[in-house]
Tab-separated table of C-alpha atoms and ligand atoms in Angstrom:
chain	number	residue	atom	x	y	z
A	79	MET	CA	-16.021	14.615	12.793
A	80	LYS	CA	-13.530	17.318	12.200
A	81	GLN	CA	-12.615	17.310	15.863
A	82	VAL	CA	-12.010	13.600	15.699
A	83	ILE	CA	-9.818	14.022	12.662
A	84	VAL	CA	-7.804	16.799	14.293
A	85	ILE	CA	-7.331	14.719	17.438
A	86	LEU	CA	-6.164	11.777	15.368
A	87	ALA	CA	-3.726	13.957	13.565
A	88	LEU	CA	-2.416	15.387	16.759
A	89	VAL	CA	-2.021	11.936	18.170
A	90	ALA	CA	-0.211	10.809	15.190
A	91	LEU	CA	2.218	13.753	15.324
A	92	ALA	CA	2.690	13.297	19.023
A	93	THR	CA	3.415	9.604	18.594
A	94	GLY	CA	5.930	10.368	15.893
A	95	ALA	CA	7.614	12.939	18.085
A	96	LEU	CA	7.747	10.636	21.093
A	97	ALA	CA	9.265	7.963	18.930
A	98	GLY	CA	12.076	10.307	17.895
A	99	ASP	CA	11.036	10.386	14.279
A	100	PRO	CA	11.019	13.611	12.360
A	101	ILE	CA	7.494	15.061	12.268
A	102	LYS	CA	5.871	13.843	9.030
A	103	GLN	CA	2.982	15.706	7.444
A	104	THR	CA	-0.039	13.561	7.453
A	105	ASP	CA	-3.229	13.608	5.329
A	106	PRO	CA	-6.037	13.951	7.886
A	107	VAL	CA	-8.732	12.660	5.439
A	108	ASP	CA	-10.373	9.411	6.602
A	109	TYR	CA	-10.982	6.748	4.030
A	110	THR	CA	-14.422	5.568	3.035
A	111	PHE	CA	-15.628	2.364	1.544
A	112	ASP	CA	-18.035	2.932	-1.379
A	113	THR	CA	-18.219	-0.681	-2.423
A	114	PRO	CA	-18.465	-3.866	-0.439
A	115	SER	CA	-15.061	-5.190	0.569
A	116	ARG	CA	-14.139	-8.763	-0.075
A	117	ILE	CA	-10.579	-9.705	0.572
A	118	GLN	CA	-8.805	-9.087	3.835
A	119	LEU	CA	-5.106	-9.390	3.518
A	120	THR	CA	-3.371	-9.910	6.865
A	121	GLY	CA	0.181	-10.323	7.651
A	122	ALA	CA	3.112	-9.029	9.496
A	123	LEU	CA	6.458	-7.316	8.809
A	124	SER	CA	9.379	-8.543	10.934
A	125	GLU	CA	13.135	-8.652	10.982
A	126	ASP	CA	12.839	-11.728	8.768
A	127	SER	CA	10.847	-9.899	6.037
A	128	PRO	CA	12.610	-8.883	2.843
A	129	ILE	CA	13.695	-5.260	2.494
A	130	TRP	CA	13.656	-2.988	-0.460
A	131	HIS	CA	14.831	0.548	-1.452
A	132	ARG	CA	11.729	2.434	-2.181
A	133	TRP	CA	10.888	5.475	-4.344
A	134	ARG	CA	7.776	7.570	-4.929
A	135	PRO	CA	6.546	9.962	-7.597
A	136	ASN	CA	6.871	13.770	-6.861
A	137	ASP	CA	3.074	14.096	-7.405
A	138	TYR	CA	1.294	12.355	-4.618
A	139	GLN	CA	-1.926	12.156	-6.683
A	140	ALA	CA	-0.377	10.696	-9.770
A	141	VAL	CA	-1.712	7.451	-11.127
A	142	SER	CA	-0.576	5.500	-14.281
A	143	VAL	CA	-2.785	2.602	-15.219
A	144	ASP	CA	-0.334	2.082	-18.082
A	145	CYS	CA	2.355	1.013	-15.648
A	146	MET	CA	4.536	4.159	-16.160
A	147	LEU	CA	4.214	5.968	-12.868
A	148	PRO	CA	7.241	8.362	-12.752
A	149	MET	CA	9.153	7.310	-9.605
A	150	GLU	CA	11.215	10.510	-9.133
A	151	TYR	CA	11.970	10.713	-5.443
A	152	GLU	CA	14.350	8.321	-3.894
A	153	TYR	CA	14.020	7.576	-0.162
A	154	SER	CA	17.038	7.015	2.020
A	155	VAL	CA	15.491	4.094	3.881
A	156	ASP	CA	15.225	0.394	3.141
A	157	PRO	CA	12.002	-0.776	4.881
A	158	ALA	CA	10.574	-4.249	5.153
A	159	TYR	CA	7.830	-5.151	2.756
A	160	ASP	CA	5.298	-7.807	1.683
A	161	PHE	CA	3.728	-8.222	-1.731
A	162	TYR	CA	0.607	-9.828	-3.273
A	163	CYS	CA	-0.183	-10.904	-6.723
A	164	PHE	CA	-3.737	-9.988	-7.715
A	165	GLU	CA	-6.187	-9.753	-10.575
A	166	VAL	CA	-9.298	-7.841	-11.230
A	167	SER	CA	-12.735	-9.036	-12.378
A	168	ASP	CA	-13.829	-5.801	-14.035
A	169	THR	CA	-12.578	-2.266	-14.998
A	170	GLU	CA	-14.054	-0.518	-11.988
A	171	PRO	CA	-11.547	1.307	-9.842
A	172	VAL	CA	-9.941	-0.889	-7.125
A	173	GLU	CA	-9.634	-0.142	-3.456
A	174	PHE	CA	-6.852	-1.245	-1.020
A	175	VAL	CA	-7.393	0.309	2.444
A	176	VAL	CA	-5.184	-0.425	5.434
A	177	ASP	CA	-7.659	-0.769	8.252
A	178	ASP	CA	-5.267	-1.851	10.900
A	179	ALA	CA	-1.490	-1.721	11.228
A	180	GLU	CA	1.088	-1.582	13.929
A	181	PHE	CA	3.355	0.652	11.871
A	182	ASP	CA	3.286	3.662	9.531
A	183	THR	CA	2.287	2.034	6.283
A	184	VAL	CA	3.129	2.856	2.654
A	185	VAL	CA	1.439	0.916	-0.224
A	186	TYR	CA	2.061	0.556	-3.985
A	187	ILE	CA	0.426	-1.166	-6.934
A	188	TYR	CA	2.699	-2.401	-9.667
A	189	CYS	CA	2.006	-4.029	-12.992
A	190	ASP	CA	3.507	-7.473	-13.649
A	191	PRO	CA	6.373	-8.088	-13.404
A	192	PHE	CA	7.142	-6.434	-10.116
A	193	ASP	CA	10.850	-6.578	-9.296
A	194	PRO	CA	11.752	-5.184	-5.914
A	195	ALA	CA	15.285	-4.608	-7.144
A	196	LEU	CA	13.816	-2.286	-9.880
A	197	PRO	CA	11.338	-0.174	-7.826
A	198	THR	CA	11.142	2.595	-10.376
A	199	GLU	CA	9.745	0.344	-13.115
A	200	ASN	CA	6.049	-0.723	-13.701
A	201	ALA	CA	4.465	1.318	-10.951
A	202	VAL	CA	0.797	2.310	-11.039
A	203	ILE	CA	0.183	4.147	-7.810
A	204	PHE	CA	1.826	5.027	-4.473
A	205	ASP	CA	0.136	6.030	-1.205
A	206	ASP	CA	1.451	6.968	2.213
A	207	ASP	CA	-1.220	8.503	4.426
A	208	ASP	CA	-4.591	8.705	2.693
A	209	GLY	CA	-6.113	6.344	5.217
A	210	ASP	CA	-6.672	6.725	8.926
A	211	GLY	CA	-3.777	8.683	10.448
A	212	LEU	CA	-0.483	7.251	9.115
A	213	GLN	CA	-2.291	4.380	7.357
A	214	SER	CA	-2.508	4.061	3.643
A	215	ALA	CA	-5.516	3.814	1.297
A	216	ILE	CA	-5.965	3.483	-2.405
A	217	GLN	CA	-9.484	4.727	-2.867
A	218	LEU	CA	-12.180	4.759	-5.593
A	219	SER	CA	-11.421	8.422	-6.066
A	220	ASP	CA	-7.845	7.472	-7.121
A	221	ASN	CA	-9.588	5.882	-10.114
A	222	VAL	CA	-7.124	2.961	-10.457
A	223	THR	CA	-8.884	1.077	-13.177
A	224	LEU	CA	-7.058	-2.090	-14.162
A	225	GLN	CA	-7.372	-4.707	-16.815
A	226	PRO	CA	-9.058	-8.165	-16.268
A	227	GLY	CA	-6.600	-10.887	-17.432
A	228	ASN	CA	-3.530	-9.049	-16.367
A	229	GLU	CA	-1.638	-9.670	-13.118
A	230	TYR	CA	-0.784	-6.850	-10.663
A	231	TRP	CA	1.193	-6.652	-7.451
A	232	PHE	CA	0.111	-4.938	-4.250
A	233	VAL	CA	3.051	-3.957	-2.103
A	234	ILE	CA	2.851	-2.883	1.558
A	235	CYS	CA	5.899	-1.671	3.545
A	236	SER	CA	6.740	0.557	6.469
A	237	TYR	CA	7.611	4.150	6.073
A	238	TRP	CA	10.827	3.784	8.111
A	239	GLU	CA	13.207	0.859	8.068
A	240	GLY	CA	13.142	-1.189	11.299
A	241	GLN	CA	9.327	-0.701	11.723
A	242	TYR	CA	7.579	-3.997	12.174
A	243	GLY	CA	4.163	-5.382	13.186
A	244	THR	CA	0.971	-6.743	11.965
A	245	TYR	CA	-1.332	-5.234	9.353
A	246	SER	CA	-4.702	-5.740	7.698
A	247	VAL	CA	-5.795	-4.486	4.338
A	248	MET	CA	-9.338	-4.530	2.854
A	249	THR	CA	-9.880	-4.613	-0.887
A	250	SER	CA	-12.819	-3.776	-3.139
A	251	ASP	CA	-14.829	-6.756	-4.362
A	252	ASN	CA	-13.427	-6.790	-7.838
A	253	VAL	CA	-10.005	-7.950	-6.494
A	254	ALA	CA	-8.875	-11.599	-6.288
A	255	LEU	CA	-5.487	-13.016	-5.488
A	256	CYS	CA	-3.791	-14.739	-8.334
A	257	GLY	CA	-4.387	-18.396	-8.863
A	258	GLY	CA	-7.752	-18.437	-7.189
A	259	VAL	CA	-6.254	-18.389	-3.692
A	260	ALA	CA	-8.846	-18.304	-1.027
A	261	ASN	CA	-9.616	-14.767	-0.376
A	262	GLU	CA	-11.032	-14.573	3.101
A	263	ALA	CA	-8.512	-13.481	5.700
A	264	SER	CA	-5.623	-14.804	3.628
A	265	ASP	CA	-2.389	-15.055	5.397
A	266	TRP	CA	0.449	-14.141	3.181
A	267	SER	CA	2.891	-16.532	4.773
A	268	SER	CA	0.606	-19.396	3.969
A	269	ILE	CA	-0.103	-18.498	0.292
A	270	LYS	CA	3.032	-16.810	-1.056
A	271	GLY	CA	4.596	-20.155	-2.114
A	272	LEU	CA	1.734	-20.534	-4.575
A	273	PHE	CA	3.134	-17.869	-6.906
A	274	ASP	CA	6.801	-17.383	-5.918
B	364	LIG	CA1	1.920	6.133	5.985
């Protein structure tokens, strides 16, 4: 297993180098699912996607279930992003694991309201590479315990601006999209109008 992980890390580094990107430190830890997954969020980032100016906390392990994650580091890029409104059915930790993506993903959870023009406000957690290779994962061990009855926002974007492609994200079984939207293989482009 360690050999596989090392190979994945080397491939990821080589891919970045070939693409002309600065070498980015990756977390080589693979994700695990400890609870049955339910929702699969699938979509794509393209030149037509909205862009935002993203930030992150200095502490990569920081979590604020009280919506006050300190967003201290300002990136110099404006990547494309998608966002999903969701609710939780219990106070168990949530999972959002990128299981497939054509780009280097970064994910966030925000409390409601999420305003992409105010990216430092209302954040709960940020993750870059805790999944497979350059893919992101919010895992049970992050202990993101949210409140039933409140609305939250899951944001997925690319690390670099100008990175596009398809993605798939699996969630834990206590996550549902706002408004009772069908939760199997939901396509963002077909459902976003329901809560814009
Ligand atoms: Ca990443």
